[in-house]
XYZ file of C-alpha atoms in Angstrom:
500
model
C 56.948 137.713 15.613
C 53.759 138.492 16.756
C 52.695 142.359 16.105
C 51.426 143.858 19.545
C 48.517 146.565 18.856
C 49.644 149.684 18.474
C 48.726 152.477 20.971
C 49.818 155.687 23.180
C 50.865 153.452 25.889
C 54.308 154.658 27.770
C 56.303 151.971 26.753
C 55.171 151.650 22.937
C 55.616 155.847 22.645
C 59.134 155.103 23.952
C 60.184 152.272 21.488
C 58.686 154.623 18.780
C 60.969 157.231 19.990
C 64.107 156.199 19.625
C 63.632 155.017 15.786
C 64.811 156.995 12.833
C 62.794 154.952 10.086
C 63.437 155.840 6.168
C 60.470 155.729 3.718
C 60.315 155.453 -0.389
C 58.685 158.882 -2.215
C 59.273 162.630 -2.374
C 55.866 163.201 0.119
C 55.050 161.374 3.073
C 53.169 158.144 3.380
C 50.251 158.177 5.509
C 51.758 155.132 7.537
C 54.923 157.656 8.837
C 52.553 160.654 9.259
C 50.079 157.936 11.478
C 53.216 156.920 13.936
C 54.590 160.390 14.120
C 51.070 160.848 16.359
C 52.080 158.199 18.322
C 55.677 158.488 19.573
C 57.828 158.435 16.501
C 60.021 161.778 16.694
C 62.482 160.760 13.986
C 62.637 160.556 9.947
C 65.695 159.989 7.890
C 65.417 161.542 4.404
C 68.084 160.001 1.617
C 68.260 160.698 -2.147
C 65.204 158.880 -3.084
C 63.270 161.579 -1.225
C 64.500 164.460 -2.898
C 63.989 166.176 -6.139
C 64.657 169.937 -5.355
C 65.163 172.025 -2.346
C 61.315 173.439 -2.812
C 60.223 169.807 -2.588
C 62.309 169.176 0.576
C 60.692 172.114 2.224
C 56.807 170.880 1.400
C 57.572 167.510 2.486
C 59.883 168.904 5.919
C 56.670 171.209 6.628
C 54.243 167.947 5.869
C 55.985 166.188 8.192
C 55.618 169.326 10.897
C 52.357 169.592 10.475
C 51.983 166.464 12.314
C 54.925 166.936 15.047
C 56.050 170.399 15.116
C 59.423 169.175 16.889
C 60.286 165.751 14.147
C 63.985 165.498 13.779
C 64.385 165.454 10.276
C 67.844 163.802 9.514
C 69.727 163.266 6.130
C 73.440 162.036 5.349
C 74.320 165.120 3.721
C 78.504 165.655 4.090
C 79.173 167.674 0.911
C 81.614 165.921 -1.327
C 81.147 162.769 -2.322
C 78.203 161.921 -0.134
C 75.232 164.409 -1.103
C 71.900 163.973 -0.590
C 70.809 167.419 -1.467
C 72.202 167.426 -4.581
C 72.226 163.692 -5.075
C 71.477 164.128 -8.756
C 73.471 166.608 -9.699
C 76.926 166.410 -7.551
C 77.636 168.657 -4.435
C 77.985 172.885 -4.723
C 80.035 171.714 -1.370
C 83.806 170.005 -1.459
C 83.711 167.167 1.047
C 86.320 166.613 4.141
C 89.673 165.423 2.049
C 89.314 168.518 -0.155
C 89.117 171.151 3.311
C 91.897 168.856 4.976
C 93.906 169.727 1.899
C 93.465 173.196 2.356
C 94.086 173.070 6.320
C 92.091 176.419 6.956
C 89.558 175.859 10.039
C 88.044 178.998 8.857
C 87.160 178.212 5.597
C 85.873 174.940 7.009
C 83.622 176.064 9.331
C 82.352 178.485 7.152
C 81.504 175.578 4.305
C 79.785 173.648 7.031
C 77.754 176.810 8.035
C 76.675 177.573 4.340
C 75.966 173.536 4.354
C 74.098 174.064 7.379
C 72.100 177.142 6.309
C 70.901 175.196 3.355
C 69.844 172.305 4.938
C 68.066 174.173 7.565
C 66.380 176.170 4.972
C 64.717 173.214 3.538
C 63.769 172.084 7.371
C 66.550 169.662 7.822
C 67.674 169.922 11.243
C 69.936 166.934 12.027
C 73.176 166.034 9.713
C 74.628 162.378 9.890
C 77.991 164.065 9.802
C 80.619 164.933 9.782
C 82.927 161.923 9.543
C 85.707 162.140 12.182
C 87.603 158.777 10.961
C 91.200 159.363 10.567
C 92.383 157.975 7.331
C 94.873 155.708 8.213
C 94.660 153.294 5.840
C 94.922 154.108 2.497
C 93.611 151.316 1.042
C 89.896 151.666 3.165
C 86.688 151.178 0.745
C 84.769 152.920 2.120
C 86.036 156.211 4.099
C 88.745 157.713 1.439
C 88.218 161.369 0.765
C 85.388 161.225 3.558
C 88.166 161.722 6.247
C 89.587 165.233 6.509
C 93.213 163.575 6.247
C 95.790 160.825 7.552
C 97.001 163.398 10.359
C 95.095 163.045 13.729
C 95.523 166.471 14.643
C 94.002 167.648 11.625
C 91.517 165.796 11.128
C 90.500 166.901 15.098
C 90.924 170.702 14.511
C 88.362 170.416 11.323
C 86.032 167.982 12.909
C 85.508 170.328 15.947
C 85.177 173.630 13.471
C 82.546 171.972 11.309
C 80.524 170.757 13.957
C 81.158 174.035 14.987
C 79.604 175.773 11.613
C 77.227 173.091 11.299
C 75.634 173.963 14.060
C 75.960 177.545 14.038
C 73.283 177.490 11.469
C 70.440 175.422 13.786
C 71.485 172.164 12.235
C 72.745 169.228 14.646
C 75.832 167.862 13.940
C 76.560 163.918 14.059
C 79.886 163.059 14.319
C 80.720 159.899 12.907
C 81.133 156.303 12.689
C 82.581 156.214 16.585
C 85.420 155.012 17.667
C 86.954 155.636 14.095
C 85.824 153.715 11.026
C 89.501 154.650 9.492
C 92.083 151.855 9.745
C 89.721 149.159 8.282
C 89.850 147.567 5.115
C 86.272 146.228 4.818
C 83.444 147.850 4.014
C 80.962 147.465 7.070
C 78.102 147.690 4.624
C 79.152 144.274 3.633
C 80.938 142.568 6.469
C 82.404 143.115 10.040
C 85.521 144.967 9.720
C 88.151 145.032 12.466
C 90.752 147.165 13.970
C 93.401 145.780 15.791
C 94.841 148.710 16.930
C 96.497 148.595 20.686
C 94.492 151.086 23.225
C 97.125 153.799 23.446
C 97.024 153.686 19.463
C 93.274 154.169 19.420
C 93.499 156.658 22.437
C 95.788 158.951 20.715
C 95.306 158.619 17.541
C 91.083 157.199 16.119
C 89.347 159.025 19.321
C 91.324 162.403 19.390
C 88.844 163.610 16.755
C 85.771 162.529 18.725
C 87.394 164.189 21.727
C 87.585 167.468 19.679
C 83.626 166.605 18.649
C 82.052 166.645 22.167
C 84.300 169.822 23.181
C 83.166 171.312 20.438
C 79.811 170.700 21.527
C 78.076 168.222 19.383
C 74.872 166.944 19.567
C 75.115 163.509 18.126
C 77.834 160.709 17.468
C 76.898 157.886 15.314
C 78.113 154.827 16.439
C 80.215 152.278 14.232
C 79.779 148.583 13.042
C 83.383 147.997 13.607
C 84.960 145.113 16.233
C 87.418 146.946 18.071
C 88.886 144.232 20.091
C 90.570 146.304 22.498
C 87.934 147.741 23.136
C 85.215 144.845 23.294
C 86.564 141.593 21.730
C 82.810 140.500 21.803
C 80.794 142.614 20.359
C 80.905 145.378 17.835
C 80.912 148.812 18.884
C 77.336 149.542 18.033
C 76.206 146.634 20.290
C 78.961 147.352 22.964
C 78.214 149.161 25.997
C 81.877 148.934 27.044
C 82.414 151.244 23.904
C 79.218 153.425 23.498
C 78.496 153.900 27.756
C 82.057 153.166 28.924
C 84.111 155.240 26.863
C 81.786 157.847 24.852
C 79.030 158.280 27.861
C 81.475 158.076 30.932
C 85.255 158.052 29.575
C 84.673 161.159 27.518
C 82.071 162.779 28.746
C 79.640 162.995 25.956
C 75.937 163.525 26.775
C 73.695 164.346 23.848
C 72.283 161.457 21.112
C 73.870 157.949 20.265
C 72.838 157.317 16.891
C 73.563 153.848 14.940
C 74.549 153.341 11.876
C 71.898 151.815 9.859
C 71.320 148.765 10.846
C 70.263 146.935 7.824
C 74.487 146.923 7.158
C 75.340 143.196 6.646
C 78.399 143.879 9.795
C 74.915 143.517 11.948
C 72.216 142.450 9.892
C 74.010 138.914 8.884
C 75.123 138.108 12.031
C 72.243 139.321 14.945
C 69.125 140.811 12.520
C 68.014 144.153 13.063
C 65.642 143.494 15.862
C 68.386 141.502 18.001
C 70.530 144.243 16.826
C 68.420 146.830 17.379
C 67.800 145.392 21.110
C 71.353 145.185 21.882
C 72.214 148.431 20.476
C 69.535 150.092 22.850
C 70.905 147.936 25.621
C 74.267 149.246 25.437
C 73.959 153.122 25.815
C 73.113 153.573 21.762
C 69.522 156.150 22.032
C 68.245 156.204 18.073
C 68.088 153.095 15.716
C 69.242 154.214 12.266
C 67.424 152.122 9.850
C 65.412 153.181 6.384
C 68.514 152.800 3.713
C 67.362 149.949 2.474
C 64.543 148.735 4.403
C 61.661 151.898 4.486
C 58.801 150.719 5.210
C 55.905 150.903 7.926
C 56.333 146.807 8.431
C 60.257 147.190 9.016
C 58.796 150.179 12.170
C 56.402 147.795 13.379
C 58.946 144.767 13.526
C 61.185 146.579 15.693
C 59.275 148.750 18.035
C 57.719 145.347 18.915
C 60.830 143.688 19.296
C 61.770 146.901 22.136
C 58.676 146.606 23.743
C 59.183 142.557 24.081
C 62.561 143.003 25.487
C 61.278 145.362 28.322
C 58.140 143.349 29.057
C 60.434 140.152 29.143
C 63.580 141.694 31.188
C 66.124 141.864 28.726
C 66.034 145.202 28.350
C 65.664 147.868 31.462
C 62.579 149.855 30.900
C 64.402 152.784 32.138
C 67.342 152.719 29.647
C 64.761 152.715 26.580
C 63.169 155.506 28.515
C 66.728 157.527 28.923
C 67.188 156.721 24.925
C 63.547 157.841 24.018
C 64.392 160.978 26.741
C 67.323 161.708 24.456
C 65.540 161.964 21.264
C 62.871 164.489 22.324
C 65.150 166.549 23.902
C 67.276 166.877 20.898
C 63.823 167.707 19.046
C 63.269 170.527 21.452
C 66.817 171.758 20.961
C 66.185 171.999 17.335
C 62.854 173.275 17.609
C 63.970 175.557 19.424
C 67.141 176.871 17.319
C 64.472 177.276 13.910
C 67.476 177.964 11.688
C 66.785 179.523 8.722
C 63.216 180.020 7.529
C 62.156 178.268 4.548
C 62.332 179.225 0.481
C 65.865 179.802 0.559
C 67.669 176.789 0.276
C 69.047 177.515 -3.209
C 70.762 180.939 -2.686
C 74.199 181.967 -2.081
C 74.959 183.785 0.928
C 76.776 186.347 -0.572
C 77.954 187.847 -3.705
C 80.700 186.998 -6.201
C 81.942 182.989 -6.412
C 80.272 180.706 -3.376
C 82.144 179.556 -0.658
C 81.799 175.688 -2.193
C 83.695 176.471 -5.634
C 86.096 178.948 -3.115
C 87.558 175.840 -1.130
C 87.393 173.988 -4.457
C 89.666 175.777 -6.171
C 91.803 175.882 -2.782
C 91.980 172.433 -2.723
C 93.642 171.747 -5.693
C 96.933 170.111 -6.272
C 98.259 170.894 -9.763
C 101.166 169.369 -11.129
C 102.404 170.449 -14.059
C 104.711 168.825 -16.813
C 107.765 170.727 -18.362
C 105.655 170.772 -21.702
C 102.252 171.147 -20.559
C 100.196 173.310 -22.391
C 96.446 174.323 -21.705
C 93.594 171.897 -23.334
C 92.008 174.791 -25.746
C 89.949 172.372 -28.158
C 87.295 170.100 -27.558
C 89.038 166.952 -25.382
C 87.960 163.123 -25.082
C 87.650 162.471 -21.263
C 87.941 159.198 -20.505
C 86.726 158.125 -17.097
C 87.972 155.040 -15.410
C 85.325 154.273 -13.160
C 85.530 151.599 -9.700
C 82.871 150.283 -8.142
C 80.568 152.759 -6.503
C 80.822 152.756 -2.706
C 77.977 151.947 -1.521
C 77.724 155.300 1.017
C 78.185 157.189 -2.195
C 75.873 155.557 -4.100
C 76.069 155.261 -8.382
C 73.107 157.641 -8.383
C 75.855 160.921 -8.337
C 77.183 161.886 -11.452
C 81.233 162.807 -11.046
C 83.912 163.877 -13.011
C 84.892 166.824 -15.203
C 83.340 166.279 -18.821
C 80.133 168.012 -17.802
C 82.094 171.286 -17.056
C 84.639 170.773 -19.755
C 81.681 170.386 -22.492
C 80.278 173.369 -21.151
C 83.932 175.269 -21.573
C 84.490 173.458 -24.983
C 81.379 172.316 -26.919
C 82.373 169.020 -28.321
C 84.094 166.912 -25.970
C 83.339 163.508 -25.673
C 83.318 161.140 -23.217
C 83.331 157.465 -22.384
C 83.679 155.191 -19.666
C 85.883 152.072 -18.741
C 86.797 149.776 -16.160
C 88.996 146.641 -15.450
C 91.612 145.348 -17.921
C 92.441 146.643 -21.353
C 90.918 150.220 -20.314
C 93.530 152.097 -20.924
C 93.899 150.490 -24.856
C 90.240 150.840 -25.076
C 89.980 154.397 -24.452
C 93.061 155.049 -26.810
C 91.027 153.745 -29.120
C 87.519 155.696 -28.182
C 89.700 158.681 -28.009
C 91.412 158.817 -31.931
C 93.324 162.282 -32.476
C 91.679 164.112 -29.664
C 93.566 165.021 -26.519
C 92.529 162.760 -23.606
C 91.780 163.622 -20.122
C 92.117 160.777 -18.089
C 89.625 161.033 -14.943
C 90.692 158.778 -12.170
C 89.255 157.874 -8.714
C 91.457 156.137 -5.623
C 94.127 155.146 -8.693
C 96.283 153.913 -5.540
C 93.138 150.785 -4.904
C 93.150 149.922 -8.189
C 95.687 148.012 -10.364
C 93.744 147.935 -13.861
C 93.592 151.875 -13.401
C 97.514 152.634 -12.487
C 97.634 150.194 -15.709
C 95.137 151.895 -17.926
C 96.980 155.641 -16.848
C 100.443 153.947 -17.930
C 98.943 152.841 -21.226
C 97.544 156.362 -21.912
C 100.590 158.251 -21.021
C 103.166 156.085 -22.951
C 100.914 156.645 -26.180
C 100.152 160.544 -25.377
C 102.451 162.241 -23.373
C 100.225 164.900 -23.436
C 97.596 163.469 -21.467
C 96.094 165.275 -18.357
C 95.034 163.245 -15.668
C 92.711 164.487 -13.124
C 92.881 162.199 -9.445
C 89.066 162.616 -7.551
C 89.546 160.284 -4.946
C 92.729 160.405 -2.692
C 95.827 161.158 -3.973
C 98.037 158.771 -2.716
C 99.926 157.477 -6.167
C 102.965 159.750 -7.733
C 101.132 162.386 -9.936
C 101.589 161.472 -13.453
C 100.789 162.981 -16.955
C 101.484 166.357 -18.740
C 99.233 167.712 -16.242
C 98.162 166.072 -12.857
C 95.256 167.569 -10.698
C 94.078 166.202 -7.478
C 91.074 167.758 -6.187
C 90.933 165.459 -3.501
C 87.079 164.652 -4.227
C 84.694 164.203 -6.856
C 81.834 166.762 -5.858
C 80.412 168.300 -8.782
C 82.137 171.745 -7.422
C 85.710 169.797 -7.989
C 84.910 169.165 -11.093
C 83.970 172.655 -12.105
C 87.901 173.699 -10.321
C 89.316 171.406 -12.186
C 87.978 172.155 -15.483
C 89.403 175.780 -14.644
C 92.554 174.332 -14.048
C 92.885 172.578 -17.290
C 91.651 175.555 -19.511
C 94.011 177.494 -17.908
C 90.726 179.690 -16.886
């Protein structure tokens, strides 16, 4: 494509607008802080960009010092998917672990501490939460994401962390619309589907999204899914049955359309990100996600040229990129507006005695406890069978309990094993010490249910700790679901086994 000369022209400040670009480093390049001046409102921050919440602040402020009212956005939904504490774990339980506990409260009150954080280091737009109802159990890539399976559950705590989220100056972005639940692909890899009838996907995947946009959020983020009741054409991202049909008109939302990023394969293999990124504008969507994987000033260039091309050759109305680009600034002034929480105190609690995070930790839970059972009180081998990261979590994160339980008994070891003959290979890593089996989704995964039966016909006394959802019988002397593998379930669990 040929690149068309940048400038302060209209119709190039508008295409600039409605991107939210990623970019590699812990400070920003001089390329980002160059297009900020001319039209670019938007920066996504992920792990790579963050080494401590002092950092975040310099590099927030850098970026203000060029456009006072940048939308600064991360994926940052506690739980499994942290960005603010991508190399240590989360101080926050994610969605499954609240839904457990079913107190709106307490969730809005995580989301606010969340919030407060996030706003302290000059965040001021959250890709979440995730409203997908988790319908299928055997999804890749949603799991203990969701709040639950229940639709009317998952609505109540969608609505009362956007709720908290926002409370502390942070916009909320309610995601992957119209429900990213019932699939069983992994749309960072293919095109999943969901063939779900309309009254299904009326009463059940957009009840939460319902709850979302009376609650009052700001953003939804669209999903890559083919929802052929919907649209049998097009994905919903690219649909403007689905994004200006139903979410504009149907249910009355009016703040930001956000995509998800658009270097996914469920778009990038099959239109490119420009055609995508077109089409996506086209049908009602107002910021282009991209910067995950591609984060760089050429990946900007390519498709703010490929917006400008589509107006100047018809394809796409000038005055819909102008409504999108609209969109985007006034969102900026909303959050400019709101300040949050001043900077420098990202890392303190906001309040005495045990922090809200390891609070709902512990709440969450589920201990099951053998006839037998008797508290681990000398140094344990934890063996962690460990899947395939997913890809929105990323392999970056450590998880698991042997970090807290070597802090509570000095001397446990640890290993780590996956696929067949796991189970015989960690009885074997494991010799006379006591093994704590650390698990993840054991319900996905036949070489794990195997590698758990192994264990617990050789040691009866093993203690099995479930981080992902806990859909499979409990088994073991002891069985603890936490219902996530945040670094603050680990910490509850460790309790749990201790008997602390």
């Amino acid at each position: 494509m040929t690149t068309i000369a940048s400038g302060t022209d209209t119709l190039t400040r508008d295409a600039l607008a409605v991107l939210q670009p990623g970019f590699t480093g812990t400070s920003a390049p001089s390329w980002l802080l160059r297009r900020l001046g001319e039209g670019l409102t938007s920066v996504g921050l992920f792990g790579r960009n963050i080494s401590s919440p002092d950092q975040l602040a310099a590099l927030t402020a850098q970026l203000r010092a060029e456009r006072d009212d940048v939308l600064v956005a991360i994926d940052e939904e506690g739980g499994d998917v942290t960005r603010l504490e991508v190399r240590t774990g989360s101080s926050f339980p994610g969605n499954h672990a609240l839904g457990a506990v079913d107190d709106v409260a307490l969730t809005e009150a995580v989301a606010h501490e969340l919030g407060r954080r996030l706003a302290a280091c000059g965040v001021n737009l959250n890709w979440a939460p995730s409203a997908d109802i988790n319908s299928n159990p055997g999804n890749p890539v949603i799991g203990v994401r969701s709040f639950g399976a229940d639709t009317a559950l998952v609505a109540r705590h969608t609505a009362a962390y956007v709720t908290g989220l926002q409370s502390a100056g942070v916009a909320a972005c309610t995601k992957h619309f119209p429900g990213h639940g019932d699939t069983a692909v992994d749309s960072h890899h293919a095109l999943p589907r969901i063939d779900a009838e309309l009254p299904v996907l009326h009463s059940r995947e957009l009840a939460p999204f319902r709850a979302a946009v009376a609650a009052g959020t700001r953003a939804v983020m669209s999903a890559h899914i083919l929802v052929p009741a919907l649209d049998p054409a097009h994905p919903a991202t690219l649909s403007r049955r689905v994004l200006t049909g139903l979410l504009r008109e149907e249910l009355g939302f009016d703040g930001l359309i956000v995509t998800d990023g658009m270097e996914m394969q469920a778009i990038s293999a099959t239109y490119g990100i420009e055609r995508g990124s077109v089409l996506a504008i086209a049908a009602g969507a107002d910021a282009i996600c991209v910067g995950g994987g591609l984060a760089d000033e050429a990946t900007v260039l390519r498709l703010r040229d490929a917006l400008v091309t589509a107006v100047r050759s018809g394809e796409l109305p000038e005055e819909r990129l102008a409504d999108a680009a609209a969109r985007v600034r006034a969102l900026a002034s909303w959050t400019a507006e709101t300040h949050g929480t001043a900077p420098g105190t990202a890392s303190a609690p906001a309040a005495d005695g045990p922090e809200i995070g390891l609070v709902a930790a512990r709440r969450a839970l589920t201990v099951t406890r053998g006839q037998h059972y008797a508290p681990v009180t000398e140094a344990p081998y934890v063996a962690a069978f460990t899947p395939v990261a997913n890809i929105a979590v990323g392999d970056e994160t450590p998880w698991g309990v042997a970090a807290e339980l070597c802090r509570t008994l000095p001397g446990t070891e640890t290993g780590s094993f996956t696929g067949e003959g796991a189970g015989a290979e960690a009885l074997a890593a494991a010799g006379p010490r006591r093994v704590v089996a650390v698990v993840r989704d054991v319900h996905r995964h036949a070489w794990m249910a195997a590698a758990l039966d192994t264990l617990i016909a050789a040691r009866p006394d093993t203690v099995v700790v479930e981080m992902g959802v806990p859909q499979a019988p409990p088994c073991g002397a002891l069985h603890v679901a936490t219902h996530g593998a945040a670094r603050v379930c680990g910490l509850a669990a460790a309790e749990a086994i201790t008997g602390a």
